[in-house]
C-alpha cells in the first residue's frame, strides 16, 4: 500500500508539473511563435529548472505535440459531456448541438491562448506534429459527427446533410466566432455570443424559425 501511495503521489506531482509546462508553453508560443520560444523561457515561465522540461518531454517539439493532445483532449471531453448531459435530460439533437456550442465557448473563454495557437497551427503544413494535429482535430469533430448522425437516423435532421462537412463547419464556427469575440468584441458576454450562434444553429440546422 505504501509503495502504491508513493507511486500515486509521484504521478500526481509529475502531472502537476506537466500542467505547468503546458500553460507556460502555450502562453509563450501564442505570444511570440513556436520558433522564437526557447526551452529556457518555458522553464522560467513555469518556475522549474530547464532539466525538468527535458525530464518530462524529450524536446520542445514533443512538448508542443503533447500540448496539442492535452488541449484538444480537454475540448473533446467537454463537448462529449455536453452531449451526454443533454441526452440524460431528455433533450433532442439540436439541443445537444447547442449545448456543445456553449461548451466550446466556455472552453475557449477559459483557454484563449491555446485556442489561438490551435487555430493558427491548423493552417500550417510543414510541422513535424501535423499528423498528430489531424488526429486530435478529428477526435473533436467526431463527437459532433456522432450527434448529427444520430439526428439523421432519428429523423430530426435531413438525410441530405453532409455529416463530416457540417460537423467541421460547426466546430469551425465556434472557434472563429470565439476568437473574433476575444480579439475584437471583448465587451460581449459569453451569453451574448452563445445566443447569436444558437440562433444561427437553430435556423441553419433544424430549419425552425
PDB file of C-alpha atoms in Angstrom:
ATOM      1  CA  UNK A   1       0.000   0.000   0.000  1.00  0.00           C
ATOM      2  CA  UNK A   2       2.755   2.450   0.902  1.00  0.00           C
ATOM      3  CA  UNK A   3       4.587   1.897  -2.368  1.00  0.00           C
ATOM      4  CA  UNK A   4       1.322   2.257  -4.262  1.00  0.00           C
ATOM      5  CA  UNK A   5       0.584   5.531  -2.484  1.00  0.00           C
ATOM      6  CA  UNK A   6       4.090   6.787  -3.182  1.00  0.00           C
ATOM      7  CA  UNK A   7       3.729   5.907  -6.858  1.00  0.00           C
ATOM      8  CA  UNK A   8       0.381   7.654  -6.990  1.00  0.00           C
ATOM      9  CA  UNK A   9       1.841  10.728  -5.314  1.00  0.00           C
ATOM     10  CA  UNK A  10       4.732  10.787  -7.765  1.00  0.00           C
ATOM     11  CA  UNK A  11       2.356  10.507 -10.696  1.00  0.00           C
ATOM     12  CA  UNK A  12       0.227  13.354  -9.361  1.00  0.00           C
ATOM     13  CA  UNK A  13       3.267  15.587  -8.894  1.00  0.00           C
ATOM     14  CA  UNK A  14       4.515  14.828 -12.383  1.00  0.00           C
ATOM     15  CA  UNK A  15       1.109  15.592 -13.857  1.00  0.00           C
ATOM     16  CA  UNK A  16       1.045  18.903 -11.976  1.00  0.00           C
ATOM     17  CA  UNK A  17       4.497  19.740 -13.359  1.00  0.00           C
ATOM     18  CA  UNK A  18       3.442  18.851 -16.893  1.00  0.00           C
ATOM     19  CA  UNK A  19       0.371  21.043 -16.496  1.00  0.00           C
ATOM     20  CA  UNK A  20       2.577  23.998 -15.501  1.00  0.00           C
ATOM     21  CA  UNK A  21       4.765  23.361 -18.536  1.00  0.00           C
ATOM     22  CA  UNK A  22       1.729  23.180 -20.836  1.00  0.00           C
ATOM     23  CA  UNK A  23       0.437  26.504 -19.518  1.00  0.00           C
ATOM     24  CA  UNK A  24       3.823  28.178 -19.829  1.00  0.00           C
ATOM     25  CA  UNK A  25       4.421  26.843 -23.332  1.00  0.00           C
ATOM     26  CA  UNK A  26       1.008  27.723 -24.723  1.00  0.00           C
ATOM     27  CA  UNK A  27       1.195  31.282 -23.410  1.00  0.00           C
ATOM     28  CA  UNK A  28       4.702  31.916 -24.726  1.00  0.00           C
ATOM     29  CA  UNK A  29       4.124  30.297 -28.114  1.00  0.00           C
ATOM     30  CA  UNK A  30       0.854  32.188 -28.590  1.00  0.00           C
ATOM     31  CA  UNK A  31       2.705  35.435 -27.756  1.00  0.00           C
ATOM     32  CA  UNK A  32       5.844  35.018 -29.851  1.00  0.00           C
ATOM     33  CA  UNK A  33       5.570  31.906 -32.022  1.00  0.00           C
ATOM     34  CA  UNK A  34       6.995  28.410 -31.768  1.00  0.00           C
ATOM     35  CA  UNK A  35      10.413  29.080 -33.303  1.00  0.00           C
ATOM     36  CA  UNK A  36      11.088  32.133 -31.146  1.00  0.00           C
ATOM     37  CA  UNK A  37      10.173  30.363 -27.905  1.00  0.00           C
ATOM     38  CA  UNK A  38      13.041  28.600 -26.129  1.00  0.00           C
ATOM     39  CA  UNK A  39      13.058  25.794 -23.590  1.00  0.00           C
ATOM     40  CA  UNK A  40      14.768  28.180 -21.168  1.00  0.00           C
ATOM     41  CA  UNK A  41      11.830  30.586 -21.438  1.00  0.00           C
ATOM     42  CA  UNK A  42       9.313  27.792 -20.936  1.00  0.00           C
ATOM     43  CA  UNK A  43      11.152  26.589 -17.834  1.00  0.00           C
ATOM     44  CA  UNK A  44      11.413  30.117 -16.447  1.00  0.00           C
ATOM     45  CA  UNK A  45       7.730  30.856 -17.043  1.00  0.00           C
ATOM     46  CA  UNK A  46       6.753  27.543 -15.420  1.00  0.00           C
ATOM     47  CA  UNK A  47       9.047  28.149 -12.461  1.00  0.00           C
ATOM     48  CA  UNK A  48      11.057  24.954 -12.934  1.00  0.00           C
ATOM     49  CA  UNK A  49      14.613  24.018 -13.887  1.00  0.00           C
ATOM     50  CA  UNK A  50      15.422  23.540 -17.561  1.00  0.00           C
ATOM     51  CA  UNK A  51      16.231  19.898 -16.861  1.00  0.00           C
ATOM     52  CA  UNK A  52      12.672  19.391 -15.656  1.00  0.00           C
ATOM     53  CA  UNK A  53      11.390  20.209 -19.129  1.00  0.00           C
ATOM     54  CA  UNK A  54      13.609  17.530 -20.674  1.00  0.00           C
ATOM     55  CA  UNK A  55      12.736  15.072 -17.899  1.00  0.00           C
ATOM     56  CA  UNK A  56       9.089  15.323 -18.914  1.00  0.00           C
ATOM     57  CA  UNK A  57       9.472  15.871 -22.661  1.00  0.00           C
ATOM     58  CA  UNK A  58      12.258  14.784 -24.988  1.00  0.00           C
ATOM     59  CA  UNK A  59      12.252  18.104 -26.865  1.00  0.00           C
ATOM     60  CA  UNK A  60      10.354  21.321 -27.402  1.00  0.00           C
ATOM     61  CA  UNK A  61       8.574  19.729 -30.358  1.00  0.00           C
ATOM     62  CA  UNK A  62       7.463  16.771 -28.250  1.00  0.00           C
ATOM     63  CA  UNK A  63       6.200  19.172 -25.588  1.00  0.00           C
ATOM     64  CA  UNK A  64       4.177  21.048 -28.190  1.00  0.00           C
ATOM     65  CA  UNK A  65       2.786  17.835 -29.673  1.00  0.00           C
ATOM     66  CA  UNK A  66       1.677  16.661 -26.236  1.00  0.00           C
ATOM     67  CA  UNK A  67       0.240  20.112 -25.568  1.00  0.00           C
ATOM     68  CA  UNK A  68      -1.968  19.740 -28.644  1.00  0.00           C
ATOM     69  CA  UNK A  69      -3.123  16.315 -27.485  1.00  0.00           C
ATOM     70  CA  UNK A  70      -3.825  17.610 -23.993  1.00  0.00           C
ATOM     71  CA  UNK A  71      -5.713  20.735 -25.048  1.00  0.00           C
ATOM     72  CA  UNK A  72      -7.856  19.152 -27.744  1.00  0.00           C
ATOM     73  CA  UNK A  73      -8.487  16.237 -25.394  1.00  0.00           C
ATOM     74  CA  UNK A  74      -9.978  18.659 -22.870  1.00  0.00           C
ATOM     75  CA  UNK A  75     -12.127  20.256 -25.582  1.00  0.00           C
ATOM     76  CA  UNK A  76     -13.315  16.862 -26.840  1.00  0.00           C
ATOM     77  CA  UNK A  77     -14.232  15.752 -23.332  1.00  0.00           C
ATOM     78  CA  UNK A  78     -16.223  18.938 -22.718  1.00  0.00           C
ATOM     79  CA  UNK A  79     -18.133  18.510 -25.984  1.00  0.00           C
ATOM     80  CA  UNK A  80     -18.919  14.876 -25.233  1.00  0.00           C
ATOM     81  CA  UNK A  81     -20.053  15.676 -21.703  1.00  0.00           C
ATOM     82  CA  UNK A  82     -22.377  18.405 -23.002  1.00  0.00           C
ATOM     83  CA  UNK A  83     -23.998  15.995 -25.483  1.00  0.00           C
ATOM     84  CA  UNK A  84     -24.357  13.239 -22.893  1.00  0.00           C
ATOM     85  CA  UNK A  85     -25.829  15.622 -20.312  1.00  0.00           C
ATOM     86  CA  UNK A  86     -28.412  16.814 -22.836  1.00  0.00           C
ATOM     87  CA  UNK A  87     -29.380  13.215 -23.610  1.00  0.00           C
ATOM     88  CA  UNK A  88     -29.790  12.436 -19.905  1.00  0.00           C
ATOM     89  CA  UNK A  89     -32.068  15.456 -19.565  1.00  0.00           C
ATOM     90  CA  UNK A  90     -34.226  14.307 -22.475  1.00  0.00           C
ATOM     91  CA  UNK A  91     -33.161  16.967 -24.964  1.00  0.00           C
ATOM     92  CA  UNK A  92     -33.097  16.488 -28.709  1.00  0.00           C
ATOM     93  CA  UNK A  93     -30.142  16.535 -31.063  1.00  0.00           C
ATOM     94  CA  UNK A  94     -30.408  20.262 -31.799  1.00  0.00           C
ATOM     95  CA  UNK A  95     -30.357  20.800 -28.023  1.00  0.00           C
ATOM     96  CA  UNK A  96     -27.230  18.643 -27.850  1.00  0.00           C
ATOM     97  CA  UNK A  97     -25.519  20.658 -30.590  1.00  0.00           C
ATOM     98  CA  UNK A  98     -26.492  23.886 -28.848  1.00  0.00           C
ATOM     99  CA  UNK A  99     -25.058  22.598 -25.565  1.00  0.00           C
ATOM    100  CA  UNK A 100     -21.857  21.673 -27.398  1.00  0.00           C
ATOM    101  CA  UNK A 101     -21.632  25.166 -28.885  1.00  0.00           C
ATOM    102  CA  UNK A 102     -21.818  26.614 -25.389  1.00  0.00           C
ATOM    103  CA  UNK A 103     -19.294  24.076 -24.063  1.00  0.00           C
ATOM    104  CA  UNK A 104     -16.905  25.092 -26.834  1.00  0.00           C
ATOM    105  CA  UNK A 105     -17.300  28.761 -25.969  1.00  0.00           C
ATOM    106  CA  UNK A 106     -16.714  28.055 -22.289  1.00  0.00           C
ATOM    107  CA  UNK A 107     -13.532  26.145 -23.186  1.00  0.00           C
ATOM    108  CA  UNK A 108     -12.266  28.970 -25.398  1.00  0.00           C
ATOM    109  CA  UNK A 109     -13.116  31.558 -22.762  1.00  0.00           C
ATOM    110  CA  UNK A 110     -11.013  29.575 -20.305  1.00  0.00           C
ATOM    111  CA  UNK A 111      -8.140  28.750 -22.676  1.00  0.00           C
ATOM    112  CA  UNK A 112      -7.929  31.598 -25.245  1.00  0.00           C
ATOM    113  CA  UNK A 113      -4.172  31.244 -25.798  1.00  0.00           C
ATOM    114  CA  UNK A 114      -4.458  27.552 -26.587  1.00  0.00           C
ATOM    115  CA  UNK A 115      -7.338  28.173 -28.975  1.00  0.00           C
ATOM    116  CA  UNK A 116      -5.422  30.901 -30.795  1.00  0.00           C
ATOM    117  CA  UNK A 117      -2.438  28.600 -31.098  1.00  0.00           C
ATOM    118  CA  UNK A 118      -4.508  25.621 -32.224  1.00  0.00           C
ATOM    119  CA  UNK A 119      -6.292  27.569 -34.974  1.00  0.00           C
ATOM    120  CA  UNK A 120      -3.001  29.025 -36.209  1.00  0.00           C
ATOM    121  CA  UNK A 121      -1.425  25.569 -36.407  1.00  0.00           C
ATOM    122  CA  UNK A 122      -4.352  24.179 -38.415  1.00  0.00           C
ATOM    123  CA  UNK A 123      -3.198  26.339 -41.331  1.00  0.00           C
ATOM    124  CA  UNK A 124       0.427  25.178 -41.252  1.00  0.00           C
ATOM    125  CA  UNK A 125       1.545  22.157 -43.253  1.00  0.00           C
ATOM    126  CA  UNK A 126       5.267  21.941 -42.508  1.00  0.00           C
ATOM    127  CA  UNK A 127       5.226  20.959 -38.840  1.00  0.00           C
ATOM    128  CA  UNK A 128       6.507  17.641 -37.505  1.00  0.00           C
ATOM    129  CA  UNK A 129       3.300  17.258 -35.493  1.00  0.00           C
ATOM    130  CA  UNK A 130       0.922  17.774 -38.444  1.00  0.00           C
ATOM    131  CA  UNK A 131      -0.318  14.188 -38.355  1.00  0.00           C
ATOM    132  CA  UNK A 132      -0.950  14.442 -34.620  1.00  0.00           C
ATOM    133  CA  UNK A 133      -2.881  17.659 -35.136  1.00  0.00           C
ATOM    134  CA  UNK A 134      -5.107  15.994 -37.720  1.00  0.00           C
ATOM    135  CA  UNK A 135      -5.795  13.076 -35.386  1.00  0.00           C
ATOM    136  CA  UNK A 136      -6.754  15.203 -32.396  1.00  0.00           C
ATOM    137  CA  UNK A 137      -8.839  17.533 -34.591  1.00  0.00           C
ATOM    138  CA  UNK A 138     -10.805  14.559 -35.852  1.00  0.00           C
ATOM    139  CA  UNK A 139     -11.441  13.403 -32.284  1.00  0.00           C
ATOM    140  CA  UNK A 140     -13.241  16.662 -31.511  1.00  0.00           C
ATOM    141  CA  UNK A 141     -15.115  16.775 -34.821  1.00  0.00           C
ATOM    142  CA  UNK A 142     -16.146  13.108 -34.422  1.00  0.00           C
ATOM    143  CA  UNK A 143     -18.154  13.950 -31.302  1.00  0.00           C
ATOM    144  CA  UNK A 144     -20.233  16.424 -33.326  1.00  0.00           C
ATOM    145  CA  UNK A 145     -20.487  13.950 -36.208  1.00  0.00           C
ATOM    146  CA  UNK A 146     -21.938  11.374 -33.823  1.00  0.00           C
ATOM    147  CA  UNK A 147     -24.743  13.699 -32.731  1.00  0.00           C
ATOM    148  CA  UNK A 148     -25.508  14.659 -36.335  1.00  0.00           C
ATOM    149  CA  UNK A 149     -25.673  11.016 -37.450  1.00  0.00           C
ATOM    150  CA  UNK A 150     -28.000  10.160 -34.576  1.00  0.00           C
ATOM    151  CA  UNK A 151     -30.184  13.112 -35.570  1.00  0.00           C
ATOM    152  CA  UNK A 152     -30.331  11.914 -39.180  1.00  0.00           C
ATOM    153  CA  UNK A 153     -31.203   8.384 -38.055  1.00  0.00           C
ATOM    154  CA  UNK A 154     -33.990   9.648 -35.774  1.00  0.00           C
ATOM    155  CA  UNK A 155     -35.394  11.936 -38.462  1.00  0.00           C
ATOM    156  CA  UNK A 156     -34.629  15.132 -36.560  1.00  0.00           C
ATOM    157  CA  UNK A 157     -32.187  16.190 -39.290  1.00  0.00           C
ATOM    158  CA  UNK A 158     -32.457  15.855 -43.044  1.00  0.00           C
ATOM    159  CA  UNK A 159     -30.683  12.844 -44.540  1.00  0.00           C
ATOM    160  CA  UNK A 160     -29.247  15.242 -47.116  1.00  0.00           C
ATOM    161  CA  UNK A 161     -26.877  16.685 -44.513  1.00  0.00           C
ATOM    162  CA  UNK A 162     -23.196  16.133 -45.298  1.00  0.00           C
ATOM    163  CA  UNK A 163     -22.309  14.960 -41.800  1.00  0.00           C
ATOM    164  CA  UNK A 164     -18.489  15.303 -41.867  1.00  0.00           C
ATOM    165  CA  UNK A 165     -18.572  18.735 -43.509  1.00  0.00           C
ATOM    166  CA  UNK A 166     -21.401  20.005 -41.295  1.00  0.00           C
ATOM    167  CA  UNK A 167     -19.592  18.833 -38.162  1.00  0.00           C
ATOM    168  CA  UNK A 168     -16.388  20.549 -39.258  1.00  0.00           C
ATOM    169  CA  UNK A 169     -18.357  23.706 -40.093  1.00  0.00           C
ATOM    170  CA  UNK A 170     -19.981  23.800 -36.648  1.00  0.00           C
ATOM    171  CA  UNK A 171     -16.648  23.369 -34.874  1.00  0.00           C
ATOM    172  CA  UNK A 172     -15.081  25.989 -37.122  1.00  0.00           C
ATOM    173  CA  UNK A 173     -17.968  28.379 -36.492  1.00  0.00           C
ATOM    174  CA  UNK A 174     -17.417  28.210 -32.745  1.00  0.00           C
ATOM    175  CA  UNK A 175     -13.638  28.579 -32.995  1.00  0.00           C
ATOM    176  CA  UNK A 176     -13.657  31.549 -35.367  1.00  0.00           C
ATOM    177  CA  UNK A 177     -16.579  33.338 -33.710  1.00  0.00           C
ATOM    178  CA  UNK A 178     -14.980  32.929 -30.293  1.00  0.00           C
ATOM    179  CA  UNK A 179     -11.612  34.221 -31.468  1.00  0.00           C
ATOM    180  CA  UNK A 180     -13.329  37.215 -33.063  1.00  0.00           C
ATOM    181  CA  UNK A 181     -15.160  37.761 -29.766  1.00  0.00           C
ATOM    182  CA  UNK A 182     -11.982  37.630 -27.722  1.00  0.00           C
ATOM    183  CA  UNK A 183      -9.943  39.763 -30.116  1.00  0.00           C
ATOM    184  CA  UNK A 184     -12.396  42.376 -31.372  1.00  0.00           C
ATOM    185  CA  UNK A 185     -15.556  42.287 -29.246  1.00  0.00           C
ATOM    186  CA  UNK A 186     -14.375  41.527 -25.693  1.00  0.00           C
ATOM    187  CA  UNK A 187     -17.161  43.657 -24.241  1.00  0.00           C
ATOM    188  CA  UNK A 188     -19.657  40.972 -25.224  1.00  0.00           C
ATOM    189  CA  UNK A 189     -20.559  38.327 -22.669  1.00  0.00           C
ATOM    190  CA  UNK A 190     -20.348  34.590 -23.266  1.00  0.00           C
ATOM    191  CA  UNK A 191     -24.150  34.523 -23.125  1.00  0.00           C
ATOM    192  CA  UNK A 192     -24.331  37.107 -25.938  1.00  0.00           C
ATOM    193  CA  UNK A 193     -22.051  35.080 -28.189  1.00  0.00           C
ATOM    194  CA  UNK A 194     -23.821  31.818 -27.396  1.00  0.00           C
ATOM    195  CA  UNK A 195     -27.225  33.374 -28.136  1.00  0.00           C
ATOM    196  CA  UNK A 196     -26.054  34.568 -31.566  1.00  0.00           C
ATOM    197  CA  UNK A 197     -24.577  31.184 -32.503  1.00  0.00           C
ATOM    198  CA  UNK A 198     -27.608  29.397 -31.075  1.00  0.00           C
ATOM    199  CA  UNK A 199     -29.930  31.362 -33.370  1.00  0.00           C
ATOM    200  CA  UNK A 200     -27.716  30.534 -36.318  1.00  0.00           C
ATOM    201  CA  UNK A 201     -27.728  26.860 -35.363  1.00  0.00           C
ATOM    202  CA  UNK A 202     -31.497  26.724 -34.983  1.00  0.00           C
ATOM    203  CA  UNK A 203     -32.052  28.347 -38.351  1.00  0.00           C
ATOM    204  CA  UNK A 204     -29.467  26.535 -40.415  1.00  0.00           C
ATOM    205  CA  UNK A 205     -29.599  23.035 -38.955  1.00  0.00           C
ATOM    206  CA  UNK A 206     -33.119  22.399 -37.698  1.00  0.00           C
ATOM    207  CA  UNK A 207     -34.871  24.615 -40.234  1.00  0.00           C
ATOM    208  CA  UNK A 208     -37.075  26.072 -37.465  1.00  0.00           C
ATOM    209  CA  UNK A 209     -37.714  29.798 -37.268  1.00  0.00           C
TER     210      UNK A 209
END
